[in-house]
Short mmCIF file of C-alpha atoms and ligand atoms in Angstrom, two decimals:
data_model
loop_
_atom_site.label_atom_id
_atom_site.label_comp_id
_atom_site.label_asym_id
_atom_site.label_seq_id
_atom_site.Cartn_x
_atom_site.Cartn_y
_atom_site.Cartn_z
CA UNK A 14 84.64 185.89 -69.67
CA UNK A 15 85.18 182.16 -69.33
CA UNK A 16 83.66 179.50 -71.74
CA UNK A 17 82.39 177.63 -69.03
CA UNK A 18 80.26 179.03 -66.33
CA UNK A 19 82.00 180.04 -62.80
CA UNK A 20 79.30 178.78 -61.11
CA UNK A 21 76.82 175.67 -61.94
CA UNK A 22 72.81 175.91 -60.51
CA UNK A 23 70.89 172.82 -60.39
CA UNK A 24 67.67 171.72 -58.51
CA UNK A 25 68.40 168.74 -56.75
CA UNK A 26 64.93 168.81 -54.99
CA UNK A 27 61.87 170.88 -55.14
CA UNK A 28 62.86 174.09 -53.39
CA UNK A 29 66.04 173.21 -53.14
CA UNK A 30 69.48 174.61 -55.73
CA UNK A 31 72.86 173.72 -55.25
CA UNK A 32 75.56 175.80 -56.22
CA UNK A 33 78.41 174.89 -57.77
CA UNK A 34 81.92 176.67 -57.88
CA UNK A 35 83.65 175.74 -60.90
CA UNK A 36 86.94 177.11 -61.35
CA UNK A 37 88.48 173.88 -60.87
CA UNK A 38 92.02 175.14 -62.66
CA UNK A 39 92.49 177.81 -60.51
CA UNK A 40 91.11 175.87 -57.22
CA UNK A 41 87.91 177.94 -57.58
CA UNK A 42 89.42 180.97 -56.64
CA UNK A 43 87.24 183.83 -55.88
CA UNK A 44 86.98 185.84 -59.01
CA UNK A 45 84.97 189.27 -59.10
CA UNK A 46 83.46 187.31 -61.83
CA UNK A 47 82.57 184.20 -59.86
CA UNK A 48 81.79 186.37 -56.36
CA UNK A 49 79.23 188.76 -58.92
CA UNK A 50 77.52 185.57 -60.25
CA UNK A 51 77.08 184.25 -56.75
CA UNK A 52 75.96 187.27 -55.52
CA UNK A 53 73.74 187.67 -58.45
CA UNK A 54 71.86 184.21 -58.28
CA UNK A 55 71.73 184.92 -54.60
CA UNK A 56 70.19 188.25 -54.72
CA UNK A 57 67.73 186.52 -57.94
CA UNK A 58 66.48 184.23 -55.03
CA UNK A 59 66.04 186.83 -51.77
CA UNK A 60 62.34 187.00 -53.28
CA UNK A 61 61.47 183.70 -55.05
CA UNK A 62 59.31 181.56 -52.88
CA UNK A 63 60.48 178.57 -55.45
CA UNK A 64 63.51 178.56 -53.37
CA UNK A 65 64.17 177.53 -49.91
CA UNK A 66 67.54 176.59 -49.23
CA UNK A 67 70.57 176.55 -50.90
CA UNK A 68 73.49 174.75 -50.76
CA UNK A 69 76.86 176.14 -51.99
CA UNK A 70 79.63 173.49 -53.01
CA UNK A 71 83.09 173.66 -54.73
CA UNK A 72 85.12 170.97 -56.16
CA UNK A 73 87.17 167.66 -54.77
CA UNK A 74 90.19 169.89 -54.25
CA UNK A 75 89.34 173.31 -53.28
CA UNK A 76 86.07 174.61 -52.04
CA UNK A 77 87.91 177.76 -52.77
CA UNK A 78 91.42 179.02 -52.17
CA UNK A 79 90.40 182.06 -51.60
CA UNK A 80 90.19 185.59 -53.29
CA UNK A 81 92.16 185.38 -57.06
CA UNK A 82 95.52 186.42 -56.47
CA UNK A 83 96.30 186.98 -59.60
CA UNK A 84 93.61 190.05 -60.00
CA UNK A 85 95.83 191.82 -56.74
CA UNK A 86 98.27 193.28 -58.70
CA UNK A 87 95.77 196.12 -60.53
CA UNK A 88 94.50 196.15 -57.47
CA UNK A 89 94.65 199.56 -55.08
CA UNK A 90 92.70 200.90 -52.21
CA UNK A 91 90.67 202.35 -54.44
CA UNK A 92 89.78 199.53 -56.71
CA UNK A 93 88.65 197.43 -53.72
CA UNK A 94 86.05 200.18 -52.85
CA UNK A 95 85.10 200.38 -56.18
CA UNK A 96 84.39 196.89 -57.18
CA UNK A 97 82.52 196.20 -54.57
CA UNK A 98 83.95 193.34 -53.60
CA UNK A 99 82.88 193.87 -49.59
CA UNK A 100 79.25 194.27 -51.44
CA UNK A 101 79.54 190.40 -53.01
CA UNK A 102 80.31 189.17 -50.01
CA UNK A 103 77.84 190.92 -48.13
CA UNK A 104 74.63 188.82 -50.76
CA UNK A 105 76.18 186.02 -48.93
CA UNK A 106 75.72 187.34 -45.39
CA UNK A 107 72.32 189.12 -45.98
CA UNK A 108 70.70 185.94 -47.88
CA UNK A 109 67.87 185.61 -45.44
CA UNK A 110 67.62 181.81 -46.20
CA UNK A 111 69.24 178.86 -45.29
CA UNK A 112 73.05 178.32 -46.90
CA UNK A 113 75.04 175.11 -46.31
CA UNK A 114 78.54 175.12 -47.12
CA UNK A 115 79.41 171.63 -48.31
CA UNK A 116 83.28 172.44 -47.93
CA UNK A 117 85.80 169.49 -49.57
CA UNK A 118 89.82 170.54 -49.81
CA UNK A 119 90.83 173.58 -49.36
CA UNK A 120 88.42 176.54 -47.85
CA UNK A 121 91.09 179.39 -47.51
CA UNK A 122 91.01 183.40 -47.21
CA UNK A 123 88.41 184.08 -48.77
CA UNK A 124 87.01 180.82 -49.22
CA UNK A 125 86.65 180.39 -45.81
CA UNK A 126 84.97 183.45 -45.24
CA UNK A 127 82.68 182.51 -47.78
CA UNK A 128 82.03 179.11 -45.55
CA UNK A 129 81.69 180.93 -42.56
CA UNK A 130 78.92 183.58 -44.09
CA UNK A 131 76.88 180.39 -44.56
CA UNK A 132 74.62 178.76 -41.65
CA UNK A 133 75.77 175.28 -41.77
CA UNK A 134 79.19 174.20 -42.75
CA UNK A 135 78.98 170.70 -43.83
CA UNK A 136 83.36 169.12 -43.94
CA UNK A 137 84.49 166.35 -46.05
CA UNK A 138 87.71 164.38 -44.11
CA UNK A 139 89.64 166.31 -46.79
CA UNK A 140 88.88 169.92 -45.51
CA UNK A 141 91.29 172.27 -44.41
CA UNK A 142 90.02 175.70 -43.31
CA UNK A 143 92.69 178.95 -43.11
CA UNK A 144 93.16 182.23 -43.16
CA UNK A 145 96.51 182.75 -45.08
CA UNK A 146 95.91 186.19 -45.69
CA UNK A 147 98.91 187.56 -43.89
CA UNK A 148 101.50 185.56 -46.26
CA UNK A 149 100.52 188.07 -48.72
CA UNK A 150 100.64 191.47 -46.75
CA UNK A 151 97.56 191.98 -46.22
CA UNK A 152 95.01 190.35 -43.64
CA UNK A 153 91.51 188.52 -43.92
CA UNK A 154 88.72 191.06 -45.50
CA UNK A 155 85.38 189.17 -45.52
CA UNK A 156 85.10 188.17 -41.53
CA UNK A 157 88.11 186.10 -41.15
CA UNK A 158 89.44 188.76 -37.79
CA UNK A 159 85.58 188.88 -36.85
CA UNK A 160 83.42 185.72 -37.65
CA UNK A 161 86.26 183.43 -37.18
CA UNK A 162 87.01 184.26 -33.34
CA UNK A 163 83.63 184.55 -32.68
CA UNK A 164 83.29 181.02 -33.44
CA UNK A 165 86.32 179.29 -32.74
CA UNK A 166 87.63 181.47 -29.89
CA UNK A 167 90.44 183.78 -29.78
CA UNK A 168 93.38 181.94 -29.22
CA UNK A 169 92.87 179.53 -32.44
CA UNK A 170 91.79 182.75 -34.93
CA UNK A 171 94.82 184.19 -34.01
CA UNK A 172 96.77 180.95 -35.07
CA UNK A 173 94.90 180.61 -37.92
CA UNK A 174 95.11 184.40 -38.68
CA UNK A 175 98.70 185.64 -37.83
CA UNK A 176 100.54 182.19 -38.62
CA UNK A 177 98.49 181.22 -41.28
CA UNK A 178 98.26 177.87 -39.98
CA UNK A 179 95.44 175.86 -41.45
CA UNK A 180 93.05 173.53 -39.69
CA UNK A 181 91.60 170.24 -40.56
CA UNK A 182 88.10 169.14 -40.66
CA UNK A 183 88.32 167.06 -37.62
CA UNK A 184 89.66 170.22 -35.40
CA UNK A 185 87.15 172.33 -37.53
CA UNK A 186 84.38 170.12 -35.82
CA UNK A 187 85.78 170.15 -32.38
CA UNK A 188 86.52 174.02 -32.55
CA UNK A 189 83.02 174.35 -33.27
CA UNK A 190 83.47 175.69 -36.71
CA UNK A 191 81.80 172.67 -39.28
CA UNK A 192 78.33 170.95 -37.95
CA UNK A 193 79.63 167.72 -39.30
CA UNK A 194 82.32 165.42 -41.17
CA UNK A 195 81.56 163.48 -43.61
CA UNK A 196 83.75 161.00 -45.90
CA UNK A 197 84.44 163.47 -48.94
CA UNK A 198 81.89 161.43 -51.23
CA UNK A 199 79.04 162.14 -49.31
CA UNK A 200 79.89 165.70 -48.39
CA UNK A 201 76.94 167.30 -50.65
CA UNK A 202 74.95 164.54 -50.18
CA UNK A 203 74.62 165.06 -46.72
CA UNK A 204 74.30 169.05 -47.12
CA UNK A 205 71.38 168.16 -49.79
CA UNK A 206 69.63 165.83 -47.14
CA UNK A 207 69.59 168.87 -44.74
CA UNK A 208 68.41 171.07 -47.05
CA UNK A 209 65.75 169.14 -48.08
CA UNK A 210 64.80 168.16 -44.23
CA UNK A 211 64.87 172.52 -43.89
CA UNK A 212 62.36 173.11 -46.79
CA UNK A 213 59.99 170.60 -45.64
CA UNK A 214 59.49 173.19 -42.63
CA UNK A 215 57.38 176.21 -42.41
CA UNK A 216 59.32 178.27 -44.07
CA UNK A 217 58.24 181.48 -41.89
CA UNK A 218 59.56 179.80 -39.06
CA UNK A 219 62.73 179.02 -40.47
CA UNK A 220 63.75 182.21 -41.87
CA UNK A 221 62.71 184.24 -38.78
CA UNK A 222 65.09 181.33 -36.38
CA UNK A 223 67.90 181.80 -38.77
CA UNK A 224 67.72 185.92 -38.53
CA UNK A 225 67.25 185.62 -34.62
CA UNK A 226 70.57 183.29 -34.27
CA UNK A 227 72.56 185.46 -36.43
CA UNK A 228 71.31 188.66 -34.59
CA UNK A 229 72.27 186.93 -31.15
CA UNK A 230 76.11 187.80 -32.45
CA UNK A 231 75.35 191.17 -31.78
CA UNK A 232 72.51 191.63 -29.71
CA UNK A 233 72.67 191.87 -25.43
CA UNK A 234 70.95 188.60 -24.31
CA UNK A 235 67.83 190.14 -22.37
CA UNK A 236 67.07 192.21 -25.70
CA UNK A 237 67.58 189.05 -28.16
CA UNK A 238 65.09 186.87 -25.58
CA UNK A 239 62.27 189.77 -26.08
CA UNK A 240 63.14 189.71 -29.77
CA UNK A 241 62.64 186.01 -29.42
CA UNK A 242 59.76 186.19 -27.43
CA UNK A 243 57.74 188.78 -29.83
CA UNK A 244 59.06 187.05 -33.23
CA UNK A 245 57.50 184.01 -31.68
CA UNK A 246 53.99 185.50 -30.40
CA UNK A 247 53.82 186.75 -34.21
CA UNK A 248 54.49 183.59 -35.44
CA UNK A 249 51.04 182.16 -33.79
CA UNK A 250 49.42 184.10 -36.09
CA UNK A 251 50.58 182.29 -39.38
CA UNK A 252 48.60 179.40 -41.20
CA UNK A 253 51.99 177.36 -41.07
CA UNK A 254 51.50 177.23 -37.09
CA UNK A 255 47.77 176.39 -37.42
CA UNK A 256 49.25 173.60 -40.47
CA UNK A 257 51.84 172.50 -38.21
CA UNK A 258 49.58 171.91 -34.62
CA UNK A 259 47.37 170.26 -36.82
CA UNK A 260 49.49 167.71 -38.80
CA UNK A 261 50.72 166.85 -34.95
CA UNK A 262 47.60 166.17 -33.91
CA UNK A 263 46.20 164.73 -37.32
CA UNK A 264 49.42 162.20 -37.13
CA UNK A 265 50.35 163.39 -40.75
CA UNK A 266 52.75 165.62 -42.69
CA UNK A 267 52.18 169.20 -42.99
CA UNK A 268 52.25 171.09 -45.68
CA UNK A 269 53.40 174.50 -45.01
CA UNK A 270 52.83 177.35 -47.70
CA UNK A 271 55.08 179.75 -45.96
CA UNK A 272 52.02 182.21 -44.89
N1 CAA B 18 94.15 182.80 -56.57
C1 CAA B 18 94.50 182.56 -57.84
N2 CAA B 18 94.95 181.35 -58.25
C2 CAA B 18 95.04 180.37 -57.35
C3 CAA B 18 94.70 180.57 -55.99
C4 CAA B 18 94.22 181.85 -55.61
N3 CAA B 18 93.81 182.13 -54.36
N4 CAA B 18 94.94 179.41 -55.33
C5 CAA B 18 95.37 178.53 -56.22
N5 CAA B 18 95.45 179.10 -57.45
C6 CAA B 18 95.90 178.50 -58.69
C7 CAA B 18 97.39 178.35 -58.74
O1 CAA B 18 98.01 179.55 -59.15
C8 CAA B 18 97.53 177.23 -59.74
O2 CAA B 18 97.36 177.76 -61.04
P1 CAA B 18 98.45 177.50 -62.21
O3 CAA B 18 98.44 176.00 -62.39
O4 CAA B 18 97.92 178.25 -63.36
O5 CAA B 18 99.74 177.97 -61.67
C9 CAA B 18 96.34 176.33 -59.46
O6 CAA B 18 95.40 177.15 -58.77
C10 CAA B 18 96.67 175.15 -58.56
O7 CAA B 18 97.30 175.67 -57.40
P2 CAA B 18 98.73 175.12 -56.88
O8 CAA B 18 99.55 174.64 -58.00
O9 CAA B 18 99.31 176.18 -56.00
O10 CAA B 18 98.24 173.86 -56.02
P3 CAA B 18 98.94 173.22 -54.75
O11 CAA B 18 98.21 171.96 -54.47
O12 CAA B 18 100.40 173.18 -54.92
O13 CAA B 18 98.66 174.27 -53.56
C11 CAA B 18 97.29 175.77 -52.23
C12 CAA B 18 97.32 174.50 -53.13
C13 CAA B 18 98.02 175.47 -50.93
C14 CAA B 18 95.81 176.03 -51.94
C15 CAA B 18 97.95 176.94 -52.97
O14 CAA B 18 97.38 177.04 -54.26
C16 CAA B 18 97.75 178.25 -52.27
O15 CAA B 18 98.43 178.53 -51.30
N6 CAA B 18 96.83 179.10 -52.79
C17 CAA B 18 96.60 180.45 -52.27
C18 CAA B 18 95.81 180.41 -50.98
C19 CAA B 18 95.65 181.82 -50.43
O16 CAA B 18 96.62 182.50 -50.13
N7 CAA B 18 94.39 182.25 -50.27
C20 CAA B 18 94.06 183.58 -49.74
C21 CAA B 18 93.90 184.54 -50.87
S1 CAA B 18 93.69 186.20 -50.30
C22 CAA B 18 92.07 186.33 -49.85
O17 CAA B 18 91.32 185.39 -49.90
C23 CAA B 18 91.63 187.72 -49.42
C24 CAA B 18 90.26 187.80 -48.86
O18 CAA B 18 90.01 187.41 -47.73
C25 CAA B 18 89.16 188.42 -49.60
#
C-alpha cells in the first residue's frame, strides 16, 4: 500500500464529493488498488441519500493513462477473472447517480473507459482521449470496442481502437464524446457547477432520467418510450413533483427531499 491515498474525497458542496485520482507519478494509472478504492467509495454511496452527484477528477497531466502496466506481467487469463477487475469497473457503470468526468491530459485505455462509464465528460483544452490498447497485444477491456463506437461512430473507434490514434478535446466535443471544453483551470470547476445545478433537482427525477438514457443504448425505441411513459406517470406520484409544481407556481425554489 501507498503512503498517500490513491484516491482523495472531499465535499465541495452539500451533496456533492469530488473524487480525486492521485497517482500523479505514475499518471494515475489504474491500479487494482486505486480501481478497488473507487469502486469501494462508489458502492459506500449507491445508498447514502447525503450524496447526490459525484464528480471524478485526475490530475493536470493524466486523468489516467490507463490500466497499470506494470501489474500485466503476473498477469494471466486467469488472474483477470479473478481480481475482478471487469467487477471495479462495473461500480462505475452501475452507480445509479450522476458521475462527471472532469478529464485534463491524458484519458487513455482504461482511463478513457473510465470517462466514458461516467454521464458527463467535462474536457480541459489539454485532453486527449485513446484507446492504445492494441500497442500492447491486447485490445480495450472496459467498453472501449462497445461504448466508444456507440458514441463516436464506427469509423473514428476504429481509428482510435486499431491505430491507437488519440483524439483531442476539441474533436472529442465535435465527435460527440465530451459535453464541453473548458480552459484546463476551470475544468472541475465547471464539472462542480453542474453537479451542484444536478443536486438542487428532485433527486427521484434525476436518477430515474439518468437510468432511462442509459437503458435507451439497449432498448428498441417503442419499448424505451413506454418505459418512459410509465417511469413518468409514477413519478406524479412523488412529493418532489407536488414540491416542484408548486415552487413554479409559488415563484420560489423548491426544496426537493427526494420522496
Ligand atoms: N501504467 C503504468 N505506469 C504508467 C502508465 C500506465 N498505464 N502510464 C504512464 N505510466 C508511468 C510511466 O511508466 C512513468 O513512470 P516512471 O517515471 O516510473 O518510468 C510515468 O508514468 C510517466 O510516464 P512517461 O514517462 O511515459 O510520460 P510521457 O509524458 O513520456 O508519456 C504517455 C505519457 C503517452 C501517457 C505514456 O506514459 C504512455 O503511453 N502510457 C501508457 C498508456 C497506455 O498504453 N494505456 C493503456 C493501458 S492498457 C489498459 O488500459 C487496459 C484496459 O483497458 C483495462
Amino acid at each position: 500500500m501507498s503512503e498517500e491515498p490513491v484516491i482523495r474525497i472531499t465535499e465541495p458542496a452539500p451533496f456533492v464529493r469530488l473524487v480525486t485520482m492521485n497517482r500523479p507519478g505514475a499518471l494515475n494509472a489504474l491500479s487494482g488498488e486505486l480501481l478497488g478504492a473507487l469502486a469501494q467509495a462508489l458502492d459506500g454511496w449507491r445508498h447514502d441519500e447525503a450524496v447526490r452527484a459525484v464528480v471524478l477528477t485526475g490530475g493536470e497531466r493524466a486523468f489516467a493513462a490507463g490500466a497499470d502496466i506494470k501489474e500485466f506481467p503476473l498477469q494471466t487469463p486467469a488472474t483477470q477473472i479473478l481480481e475482478e477487475r471487469a467487477a471495479l469497473f462495473d461500480a462505475i457503470g452501475r452507480f445509479p447517480k450522476p458521475l462527471i468526468a472532469a478529464v485534463n491530459g491524458y484519458a487513455l485505455g482504461g482511463g478513457c473507459e473510465v470517462a466514458m462509464a461516467c454521464d458527463i465528460i467535462i474536457a480541459g483544452e489539454t485532453a486527449r482521449f485513446g484507446q492504445p490498447e492494441v500497442n500492447l497485444g491486447i485490445i480495450p477491456g472496459a467498453g472501449g470496442t462497445q461504448r466508444l463506437p456507440r458514441t463516436v461512430g464506427k469509423s473514428l473507434a476504429m481509428l482510435m481502437c486499431l491505430a491507437a490514434e488519440p483524439i483531442d478535446a476539441k474533436r472529442a466535443l465535435s465527435a460527440g464524446l465530451v459535453a464541453e471544453v473548458t480552459p484546463k483551470e476551470l475544468t472541475v470547476e465547471r464539472a462542480l457547477a453542474i453537479a451542484k445545478a444536478i443536486v438542487a433537482r428532485p433527486p427521484l427525477a434525476v436518477r430515474v432520467a439518468k437510468d432511462l438514457i442509459l437503458r435507451s443504448y439497449d432498448t428498441p425505441l417503442d419499448a424505451g418510450l413506454k418505459l418512459e411513459r410509465r417511469s413518468n406517470a409514477a413519478l406524479f406520484g412523488t412529493e418532489d413533483k407536488q414540491e416542484g409544481v408548486a415552487a413554479f407556481i409559488e415563484k420560489r425554489p423548491g426544496n426537493f427531499k427526494g420522496r
